[in-house]
Short mmCIF file of C-alpha atoms in Angstrom, two decimals:
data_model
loop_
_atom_site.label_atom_id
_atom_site.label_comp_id
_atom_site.label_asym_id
_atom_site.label_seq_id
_atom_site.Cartn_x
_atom_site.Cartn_y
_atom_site.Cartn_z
CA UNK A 4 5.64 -2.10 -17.72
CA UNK A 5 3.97 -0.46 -14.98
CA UNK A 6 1.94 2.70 -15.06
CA UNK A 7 2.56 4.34 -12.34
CA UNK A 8 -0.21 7.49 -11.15
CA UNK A 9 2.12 10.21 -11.54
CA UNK A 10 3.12 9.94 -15.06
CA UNK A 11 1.36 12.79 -16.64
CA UNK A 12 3.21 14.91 -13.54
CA UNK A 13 6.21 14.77 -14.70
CA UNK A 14 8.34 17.67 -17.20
CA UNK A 15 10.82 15.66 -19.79
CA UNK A 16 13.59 17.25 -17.52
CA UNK A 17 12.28 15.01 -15.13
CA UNK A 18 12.03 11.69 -17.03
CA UNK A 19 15.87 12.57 -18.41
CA UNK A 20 17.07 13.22 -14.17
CA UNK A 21 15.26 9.79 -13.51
CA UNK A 22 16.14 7.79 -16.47
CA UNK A 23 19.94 9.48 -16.38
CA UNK A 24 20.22 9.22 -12.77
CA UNK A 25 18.83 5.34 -13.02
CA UNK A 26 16.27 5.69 -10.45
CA UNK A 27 13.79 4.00 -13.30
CA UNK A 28 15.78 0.91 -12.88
CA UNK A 29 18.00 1.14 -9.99
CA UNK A 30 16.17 3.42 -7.28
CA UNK A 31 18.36 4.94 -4.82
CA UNK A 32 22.25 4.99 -5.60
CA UNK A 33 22.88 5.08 -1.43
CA UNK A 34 21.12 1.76 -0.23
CA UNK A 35 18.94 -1.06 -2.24
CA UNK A 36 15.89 0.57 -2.17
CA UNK A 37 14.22 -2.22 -4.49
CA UNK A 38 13.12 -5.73 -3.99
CA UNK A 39 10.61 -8.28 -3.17
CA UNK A 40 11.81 -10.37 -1.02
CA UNK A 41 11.00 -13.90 -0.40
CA UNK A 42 8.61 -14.09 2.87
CA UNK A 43 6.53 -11.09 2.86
CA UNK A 44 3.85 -9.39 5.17
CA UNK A 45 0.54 -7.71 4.25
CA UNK A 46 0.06 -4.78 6.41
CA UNK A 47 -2.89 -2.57 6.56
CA UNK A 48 -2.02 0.81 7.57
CA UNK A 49 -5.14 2.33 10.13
CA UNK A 50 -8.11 1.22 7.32
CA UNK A 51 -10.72 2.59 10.77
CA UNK A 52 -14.12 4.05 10.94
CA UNK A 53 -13.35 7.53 11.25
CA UNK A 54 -10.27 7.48 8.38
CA UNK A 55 -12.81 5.50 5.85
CA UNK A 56 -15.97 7.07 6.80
CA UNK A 57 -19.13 6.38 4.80
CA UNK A 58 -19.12 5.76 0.86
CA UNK A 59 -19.66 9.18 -0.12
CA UNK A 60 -18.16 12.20 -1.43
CA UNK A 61 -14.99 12.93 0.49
CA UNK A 62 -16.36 16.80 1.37
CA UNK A 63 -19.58 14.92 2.20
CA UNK A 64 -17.54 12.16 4.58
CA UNK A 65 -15.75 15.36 6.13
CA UNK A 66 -19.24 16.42 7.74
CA UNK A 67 -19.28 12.99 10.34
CA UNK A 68 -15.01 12.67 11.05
CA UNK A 69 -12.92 15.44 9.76
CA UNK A 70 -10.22 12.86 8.88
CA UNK A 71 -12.85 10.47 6.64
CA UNK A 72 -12.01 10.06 2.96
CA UNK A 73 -15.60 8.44 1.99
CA UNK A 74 -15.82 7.17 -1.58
CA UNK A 75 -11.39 8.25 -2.09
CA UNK A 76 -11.20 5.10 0.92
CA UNK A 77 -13.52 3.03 -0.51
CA UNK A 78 -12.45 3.32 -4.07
CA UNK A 79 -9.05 1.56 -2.44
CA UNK A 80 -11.14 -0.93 -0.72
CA UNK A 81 -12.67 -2.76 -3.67
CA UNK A 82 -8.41 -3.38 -4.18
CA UNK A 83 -7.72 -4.46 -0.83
CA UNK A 84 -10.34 -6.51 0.24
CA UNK A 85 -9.53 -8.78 -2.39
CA UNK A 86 -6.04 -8.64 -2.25
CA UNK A 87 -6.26 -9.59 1.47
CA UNK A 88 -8.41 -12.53 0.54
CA UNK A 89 -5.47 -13.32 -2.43
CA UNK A 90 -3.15 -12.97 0.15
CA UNK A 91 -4.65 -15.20 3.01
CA UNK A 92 -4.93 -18.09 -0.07
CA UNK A 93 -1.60 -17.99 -0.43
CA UNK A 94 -0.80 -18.53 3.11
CA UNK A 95 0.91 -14.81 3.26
CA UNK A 96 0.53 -13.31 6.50
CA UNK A 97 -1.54 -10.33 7.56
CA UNK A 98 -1.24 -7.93 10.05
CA UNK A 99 -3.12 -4.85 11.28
CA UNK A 100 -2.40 -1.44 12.08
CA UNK A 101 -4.86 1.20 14.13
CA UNK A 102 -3.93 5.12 14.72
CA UNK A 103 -5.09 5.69 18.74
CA UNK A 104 -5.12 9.48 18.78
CA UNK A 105 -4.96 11.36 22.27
CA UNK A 106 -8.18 12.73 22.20
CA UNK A 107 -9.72 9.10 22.58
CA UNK A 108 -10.04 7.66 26.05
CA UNK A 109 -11.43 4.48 25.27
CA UNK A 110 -8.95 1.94 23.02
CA UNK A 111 -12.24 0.24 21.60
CA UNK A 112 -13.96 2.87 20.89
CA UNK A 113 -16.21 2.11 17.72
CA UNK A 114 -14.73 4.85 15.99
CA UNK A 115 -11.67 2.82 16.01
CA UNK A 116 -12.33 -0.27 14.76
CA UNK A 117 -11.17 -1.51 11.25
CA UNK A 118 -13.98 -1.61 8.92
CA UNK A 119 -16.18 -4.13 8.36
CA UNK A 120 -15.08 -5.01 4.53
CA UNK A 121 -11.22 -5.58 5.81
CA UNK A 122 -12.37 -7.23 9.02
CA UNK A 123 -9.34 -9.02 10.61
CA UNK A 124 -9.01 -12.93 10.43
CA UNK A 125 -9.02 -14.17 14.73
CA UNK A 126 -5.77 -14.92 14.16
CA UNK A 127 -4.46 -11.38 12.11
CA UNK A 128 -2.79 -9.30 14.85
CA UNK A 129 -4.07 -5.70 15.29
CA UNK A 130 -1.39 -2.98 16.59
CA UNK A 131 -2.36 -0.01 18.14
CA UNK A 132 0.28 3.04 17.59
CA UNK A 133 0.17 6.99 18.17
CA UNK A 134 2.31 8.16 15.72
CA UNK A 135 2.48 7.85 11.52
CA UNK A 136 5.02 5.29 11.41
CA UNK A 137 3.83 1.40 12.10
CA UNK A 138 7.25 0.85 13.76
CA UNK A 139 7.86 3.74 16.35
CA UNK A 140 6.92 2.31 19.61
CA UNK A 141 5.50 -0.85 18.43
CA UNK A 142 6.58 -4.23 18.46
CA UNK A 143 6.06 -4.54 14.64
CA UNK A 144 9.93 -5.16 13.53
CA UNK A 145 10.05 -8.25 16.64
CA UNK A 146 7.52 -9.62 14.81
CA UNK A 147 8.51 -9.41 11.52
CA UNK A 148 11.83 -10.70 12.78
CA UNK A 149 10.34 -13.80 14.61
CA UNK A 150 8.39 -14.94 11.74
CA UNK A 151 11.28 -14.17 9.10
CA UNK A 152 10.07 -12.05 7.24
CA UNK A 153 12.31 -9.99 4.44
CA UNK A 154 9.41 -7.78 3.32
CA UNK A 155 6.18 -5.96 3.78
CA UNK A 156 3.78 -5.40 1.08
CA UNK A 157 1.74 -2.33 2.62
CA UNK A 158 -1.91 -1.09 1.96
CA UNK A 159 -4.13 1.50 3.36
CA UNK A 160 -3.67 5.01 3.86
CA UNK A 161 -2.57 8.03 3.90
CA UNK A 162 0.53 7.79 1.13
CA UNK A 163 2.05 10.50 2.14
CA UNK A 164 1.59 10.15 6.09
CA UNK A 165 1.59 6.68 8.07
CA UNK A 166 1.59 4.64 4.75
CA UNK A 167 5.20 7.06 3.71
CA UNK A 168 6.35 7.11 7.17
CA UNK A 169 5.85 2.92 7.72
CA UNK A 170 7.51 2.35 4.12
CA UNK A 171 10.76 4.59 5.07
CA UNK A 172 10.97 3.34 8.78
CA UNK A 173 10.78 -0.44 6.93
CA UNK A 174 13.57 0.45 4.99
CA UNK A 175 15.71 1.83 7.38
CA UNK A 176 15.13 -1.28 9.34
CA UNK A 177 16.61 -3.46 6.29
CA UNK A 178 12.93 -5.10 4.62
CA UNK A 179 11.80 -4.52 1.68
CA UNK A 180 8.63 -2.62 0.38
CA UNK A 181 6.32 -3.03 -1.89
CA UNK A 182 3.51 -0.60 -2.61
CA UNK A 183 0.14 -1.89 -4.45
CA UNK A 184 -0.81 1.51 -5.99
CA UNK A 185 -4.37 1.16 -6.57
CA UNK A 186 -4.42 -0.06 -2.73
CA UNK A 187 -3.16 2.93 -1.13
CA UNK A 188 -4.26 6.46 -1.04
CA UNK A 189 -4.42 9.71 0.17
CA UNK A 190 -7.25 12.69 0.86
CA UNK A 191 -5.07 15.13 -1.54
CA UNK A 192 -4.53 13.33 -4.95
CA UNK A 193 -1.72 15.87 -5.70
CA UNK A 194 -0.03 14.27 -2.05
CA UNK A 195 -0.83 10.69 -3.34
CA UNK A 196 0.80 10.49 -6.68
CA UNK A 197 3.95 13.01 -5.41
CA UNK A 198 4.45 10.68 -2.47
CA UNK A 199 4.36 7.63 -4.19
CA UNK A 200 7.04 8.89 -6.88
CA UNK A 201 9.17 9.86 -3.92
CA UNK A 202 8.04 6.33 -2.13
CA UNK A 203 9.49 4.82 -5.82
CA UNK A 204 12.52 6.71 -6.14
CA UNK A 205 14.26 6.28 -2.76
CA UNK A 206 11.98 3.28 -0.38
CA UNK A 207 10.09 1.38 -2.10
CA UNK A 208 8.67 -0.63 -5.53
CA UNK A 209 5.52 0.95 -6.60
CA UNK A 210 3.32 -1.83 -8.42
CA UNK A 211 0.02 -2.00 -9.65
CA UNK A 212 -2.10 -4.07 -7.46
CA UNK A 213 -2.15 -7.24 -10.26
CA UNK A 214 1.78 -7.30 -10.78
CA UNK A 215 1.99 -7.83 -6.58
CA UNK A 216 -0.61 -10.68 -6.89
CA UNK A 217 1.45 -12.32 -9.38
CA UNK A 218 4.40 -12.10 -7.04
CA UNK A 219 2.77 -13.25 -4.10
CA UNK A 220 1.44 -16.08 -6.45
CA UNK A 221 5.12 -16.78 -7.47
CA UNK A 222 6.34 -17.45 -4.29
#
């Protein structure tokens, strides 16, 4: 059985609501919001230089890039990097995303590059976007379309901003999502767990990082 990060949040009104309303084994009642799927993606969600910042304290990262999460980011990338690794193995495909904000001129700025520990492959496509969600003005759903795939398994940050807003737009657009909990996070842990019990209830399945390898492995 899984144990998921917000546990200890919850009142015993809410574990009767979820176990009651069968969102513990069901999810949402309005749509299938769980499932693997059989031909997933890896996507990393905008794992950049000024997001990750240096391995330090997160109010120590803040000092270079006000948007760094230091030693919260690379906490998640001792997950990841392996994971990606597990995942290329296994002949699973893996594909990039990068946040371009407005106030950059240059596209390859260094600022923007993915860091050096989750390094794209030559062959890993990178997509640029402007907005939270991997899909909104992107060509990410042709592509998941043209290679057939059913479902994205999604790492990187924040939970409760482009990692949330990818998960729900993949949804929406039929795949489905699965979350590796230790490879996700957040600058605000409160924001983290919250948003991946919503991410649970309604979008997505919420795993630790070791039950997705033995998926992928099972496929």
């Amino acid at each position: 059985m899984t144990a998921h990060v917000w546990d200890d949040l919850l009142s015993e009104r809410d574990r009767q609501v979820i176990s009651k309303a069968g969102y513990d084994e069901e999810g949402a009642s309005s749509w299938e919001s769980r499932g693997l799927g059989e031909n997933p993606l890896v996507l990393v969600i905008d794992m950049q230089r000024l997001i990750v910042g240096e391995n330090v304290p997160i109010l120590d990262a803040i000092e270079e890039y006000r948007t760094a999460m230091g030693h919260v980011a690379w906490e998640a990338i001792d997950h990841i990097a392996p994971f990606l690794d597990f995942a290329r193995e296994r002949e699973v495909p893996v594909a990039y995303t990068r946040v371009v904000p407005s106030s950059y001129d240059d596209p390859d700025h260094e600022d923007l590059e993915i860091v050096e520990p989750l390094a794209p492959a030559a062959d890993e496509p990178v997509i640029d976007k402007s907005y939270a969600s991997a899909f909104y003005g992107t060509d990410l759903l042709s592509r998941l379309v043209r290679g057939g795939h059913d479902s994205v398994i999604v790492v990187g940050n924040s939970t409760s901003g482009c990692v949330r807003a990818t998960a729900v737009d993949a949804k929406q657009n039929g795949l489905g999502v699965i979350l590796p909990q230790e490879c996700v996070f957040d600058r605000i842990e409160a924001s983290h767990r919250v948003g991946l019990l919503d991410l649970w209830m309604k979008y997505a399945e919420v795993l630790e990082t070791e039950q997705v390898r033995e998926y992928v492995a099972s496929l």
